[in-house]
Coordinates of C-alpha atoms in Angstrom, one line a residue:
M1 CA 13.7 23.0 -17.0
S2 CA 16.7 21.6 -15.1
A3 CA 17.9 18.1 -15.6
T4 CA 16.6 17.1 -12.1
V5 CA 13.1 18.3 -13.0
L6 CA 13.2 16.4 -16.3
Y7 CA 14.4 13.2 -14.5
S8 CA 11.5 13.6 -12.0
I9 CA 9.0 14.0 -14.8
A10 CA 10.3 10.9 -16.6
L11 CA 10.3 8.8 -13.4
R12 CA 6.8 9.9 -12.5
F13 CA 5.5 9.3 -15.9
A14 CA 6.9 5.7 -15.8
L15 CA 5.4 5.3 -12.3
I16 CA 1.9 6.4 -13.5
C17 CA 2.1 4.0 -16.5
A18 CA 3.1 1.1 -14.3
C19 CA 0.5 1.9 -11.7
G20 CA -2.2 2.5 -14.2
A21 CA -1.4 -0.8 -16.0
G22 CA -1.4 -2.8 -12.8
V23 CA -4.6 -1.3 -11.5
F24 CA -6.3 -1.8 -14.9
R25 CA -5.3 -5.4 -15.1
A26 CA -6.6 -6.0 -11.5
L27 CA -9.9 -4.3 -12.1
F28 CA -10.5 -5.8 -15.5
P29 CA -8.8 -9.2 -15.5
R30 CA -8.7 -11.3 -18.6
E31 CA -8.6 -14.5 -16.6
G32 CA -9.1 -15.7 -13.0
G33 CA -6.6 -15.4 -10.3
F34 CA -5.7 -13.4 -7.2
M35 CA -7.7 -10.1 -7.1
S36 CA -9.8 -11.0 -10.1
G37 CA -13.3 -9.6 -10.2
S38 CA -13.1 -7.5 -7.0
G39 CA -9.7 -5.8 -7.3
I40 CA -10.9 -2.5 -5.8
L41 CA -11.6 -4.2 -2.5
Y42 CA -8.0 -5.2 -1.9
Y43 CA -5.5 -3.0 -0.1
T44 CA -3.0 -3.5 -2.9
I45 CA -5.2 -1.8 -5.4
Q46 CA -6.4 1.0 -3.1
S47 CA -2.8 1.8 -2.2
N48 CA -1.8 1.8 -5.9
L49 CA -4.6 4.2 -6.6
W50 CA -3.3 6.6 -3.9
V51 CA 0.1 6.4 -5.5
L52 CA -1.5 7.2 -8.8
L53 CA -3.3 10.3 -7.5
V54 CA -0.3 11.7 -5.5
T55 CA 2.2 11.0 -8.3
A56 CA -0.1 12.7 -10.8
A57 CA -0.3 15.8 -8.6
Y58 CA 3.4 15.9 -8.2
L59 CA 3.9 15.4 -11.9
A60 CA 1.6 18.3 -12.7
L61 CA 3.4 20.5 -10.1
S62 CA 6.8 19.6 -11.5
A63 CA 5.8 20.4 -15.0
A64 CA 4.4 23.8 -13.9
G65 CA 7.4 24.5 -11.7
L66 CA 5.2 24.9 -8.6
P67 CA 6.0 23.7 -5.0
A68 CA 3.8 21.3 -3.1
G69 CA 2.0 22.4 0.0
R70 CA 2.7 20.9 3.4
A71 CA -0.6 18.9 3.4
L72 CA 0.3 17.3 0.1
E73 CA 3.8 16.5 1.4
I74 CA 2.3 14.8 4.4
A75 CA -0.1 12.9 2.1
R76 CA 2.9 11.8 0.0
F77 CA 4.6 10.6 3.1
A78 CA 1.6 8.6 4.3
V79 CA 1.2 7.0 0.8
L80 CA 5.0 6.2 0.9
V81 CA 4.5 4.2 4.1
G82 CA 1.2 2.6 2.8
I83 CA 2.7 1.4 -0.5
T84 CA 5.8 0.1 1.3
L85 CA 3.4 -1.9 3.5
T86 CA 1.9 -3.3 0.3
F87 CA 5.3 -4.5 -0.8
L88 CA 6.3 -6.0 2.6
I89 CA 3.1 -7.7 3.6
F90 CA 2.7 -9.3 0.2
W91 CA 6.2 -10.7 0.0
I92 CA 6.5 -11.7 3.6
L93 CA 3.0 -12.9 4.5
L94 CA 1.1 -13.6 1.3
A95 CA 3.6 -14.7 -1.3
P96 CA 4.4 -18.0 0.4
R97 CA 0.7 -18.9 0.0
M98 CA 0.6 -17.9 -3.7
E99 CA 1.1 -20.0 -6.8
K100 CA 4.3 -19.5 -8.7
E101 CA 2.3 -18.5 -11.8
Y102 CA 0.8 -15.5 -10.1
L103 CA 4.1 -14.5 -8.4
L104 CA 5.7 -14.3 -11.9
S105 CA 2.7 -12.5 -13.5
L106 CA 3.0 -9.0 -14.8
N107 CA 0.1 -7.9 -12.6
N108 CA 1.9 -9.0 -9.5
L109 CA 5.3 -7.5 -10.5
L110 CA 3.6 -4.2 -11.2
V111 CA 1.4 -3.6 -8.2
H112 CA 3.4 -5.4 -5.5
T113 CA 6.9 -4.7 -6.6
L114 CA 7.6 -2.1 -9.3
V115 CA 5.2 0.6 -8.2
P116 CA 6.3 0.5 -4.5
L117 CA 10.0 0.6 -5.5
L118 CA 9.5 3.5 -8.0
F119 CA 7.5 5.5 -5.5
I120 CA 10.1 5.0 -2.8
A121 CA 12.8 6.2 -5.2
D122 CA 10.7 9.2 -6.3
F123 CA 10.2 10.2 -2.6
F124 CA 13.9 10.2 -1.7
L125 CA 15.2 11.5 -5.1
F126 CA 12.9 14.4 -6.0
D127 CA 11.1 17.2 -4.2
R128 CA 12.8 16.5 -0.9
I129 CA 10.9 18.0 2.0
A130 CA 11.7 19.1 5.5
P131 CA 11.6 16.1 7.7
I132 CA 8.2 15.0 8.8
G133 CA 7.5 16.0 12.4
R134 CA 7.0 13.5 15.2
F135 CA 3.3 13.9 15.3
E136 CA 2.9 14.3 11.5
A137 CA 4.5 10.8 11.3
L138 CA 1.4 9.4 12.9
W139 CA -0.3 9.9 9.5
S140 CA 1.7 6.9 8.3
A141 CA -1.0 4.7 9.9
A142 CA -3.9 6.4 8.1
M143 CA -4.1 4.1 5.0
P144 CA -3.9 0.7 6.9
L145 CA -6.4 1.8 9.6
F146 CA -8.8 3.1 7.0
Y147 CA -8.6 -0.2 5.1
F148 CA -9.1 -2.2 8.3
V149 CA -12.4 -0.3 8.9
F150 CA -13.3 -0.5 5.2
S151 CA -12.9 -4.3 5.2
L152 CA -15.0 -4.8 8.3
V153 CA -17.8 -2.6 7.0
H154 CA -17.7 -4.3 3.6
A155 CA -18.0 -7.7 5.2
A156 CA -20.9 -6.5 7.3
V157 CA -22.9 -4.9 4.5
S158 CA -22.1 -7.5 1.9
P159 CA -22.1 -10.8 3.8
A160 CA -22.7 -12.8 0.6
H161 CA -19.6 -11.6 -1.1
T162 CA -16.6 -13.8 -0.9
F163 CA -13.0 -13.5 -2.2
E164 CA -10.8 -15.9 -4.0
N165 CA -9.9 -17.5 -0.7
G166 CA -13.6 -18.3 -0.1
S167 CA -13.7 -15.8 2.9
R168 CA -15.7 -12.6 3.4
Y169 CA -12.4 -11.0 4.0
P170 CA -9.7 -10.4 1.4
Y171 CA -6.7 -11.4 3.6
F172 CA -6.3 -14.1 6.2
F173 CA -5.2 -11.7 8.9
L174 CA -8.6 -9.9 8.7
D175 CA -10.6 -13.1 8.7
L176 CA -12.9 -12.6 11.8
D177 CA -15.0 -15.6 10.8
T178 CA -12.1 -18.0 11.0
Y179 CA -9.9 -16.5 13.7
G180 CA -12.1 -14.1 15.7
W181 CA -10.7 -11.1 17.5
F182 CA -8.4 -12.6 20.2
S183 CA -7.7 -16.2 19.2
V184 CA -4.2 -17.5 19.7
R185 CA -4.4 -21.3 19.6
K186 CA -6.0 -21.8 16.1
G187 CA -4.2 -18.8 14.7
L188 CA -3.7 -15.2 15.7
G189 CA -6.9 -13.3 16.0
V190 CA -7.6 -10.1 14.0
F191 CA -6.9 -7.9 17.0
W192 CA -3.4 -9.2 17.3
W193 CA -2.7 -8.9 13.6
T194 CA -4.0 -5.3 13.7
L195 CA -1.6 -4.5 16.5
L196 CA 1.3 -6.1 14.7
I197 CA 0.6 -4.3 11.4
T198 CA -0.1 -1.0 13.0
G199 CA 3.2 -1.3 14.9
L200 CA 5.0 -2.2 11.6
T201 CA 3.3 0.8 9.9
L202 CA 4.4 3.3 12.6
G203 CA 7.8 1.8 12.7
L204 CA 8.1 2.3 9.0
G205 CA 6.9 5.8 9.3
Y206 CA 9.5 6.8 11.9
F207 CA 12.2 4.9 10.0
Y208 CA 11.4 6.9 6.9
R209 CA 11.4 10.1 9.0
Y210 CA 14.9 9.2 10.3
M211 CA 16.0 8.5 6.7
Q212 CA 14.9 12.0 5.7
T213 CA 17.4 13.4 8.2
V214 CA 20.4 11.4 7.1
L215 CA 20.1 11.2 3.3

């Protein structure tokens, strides 16, 4: 094996360990806190699980010396955008509302910081692909839009379930009960947040597409 392949295997093994540890701590918490008891229902954990699956596939292909198909390459690109969104939304929108104890916790540093940064590094350092096409880049919105629908369906079929914030929705920008669809005065409604986040997601997708052509 070449040195590059060995480096990719080492990075991906570290990424899988970090991702697995973070997801495990969220799904089976030892004490209360953000995401405790219902971790799988949060976008953070779902995006980390996608990272775990895609990284495991690429690790196996690297070890076997096999190339990835185009469908897997596009999936990797979509997960790249999705996990970057995990990093950005947490540190920009959610972190200011969190207690310092959680911000410094191992669980937070793994799922919201280390895993996204390692996956970004892996994407640009190893198994470089032909730049994503203009229409292929639209897949960057797949994970956030799926999660948006998932959250609304979950709230509808499990109305008694509430999260740490006391709401039926895991994040304030999805909270239809408090803000409705089109509210502006008492806080942005869910429709406006969806537009903003979808715009951010597509912007990230096309930014990464551009970075593929210059790096």
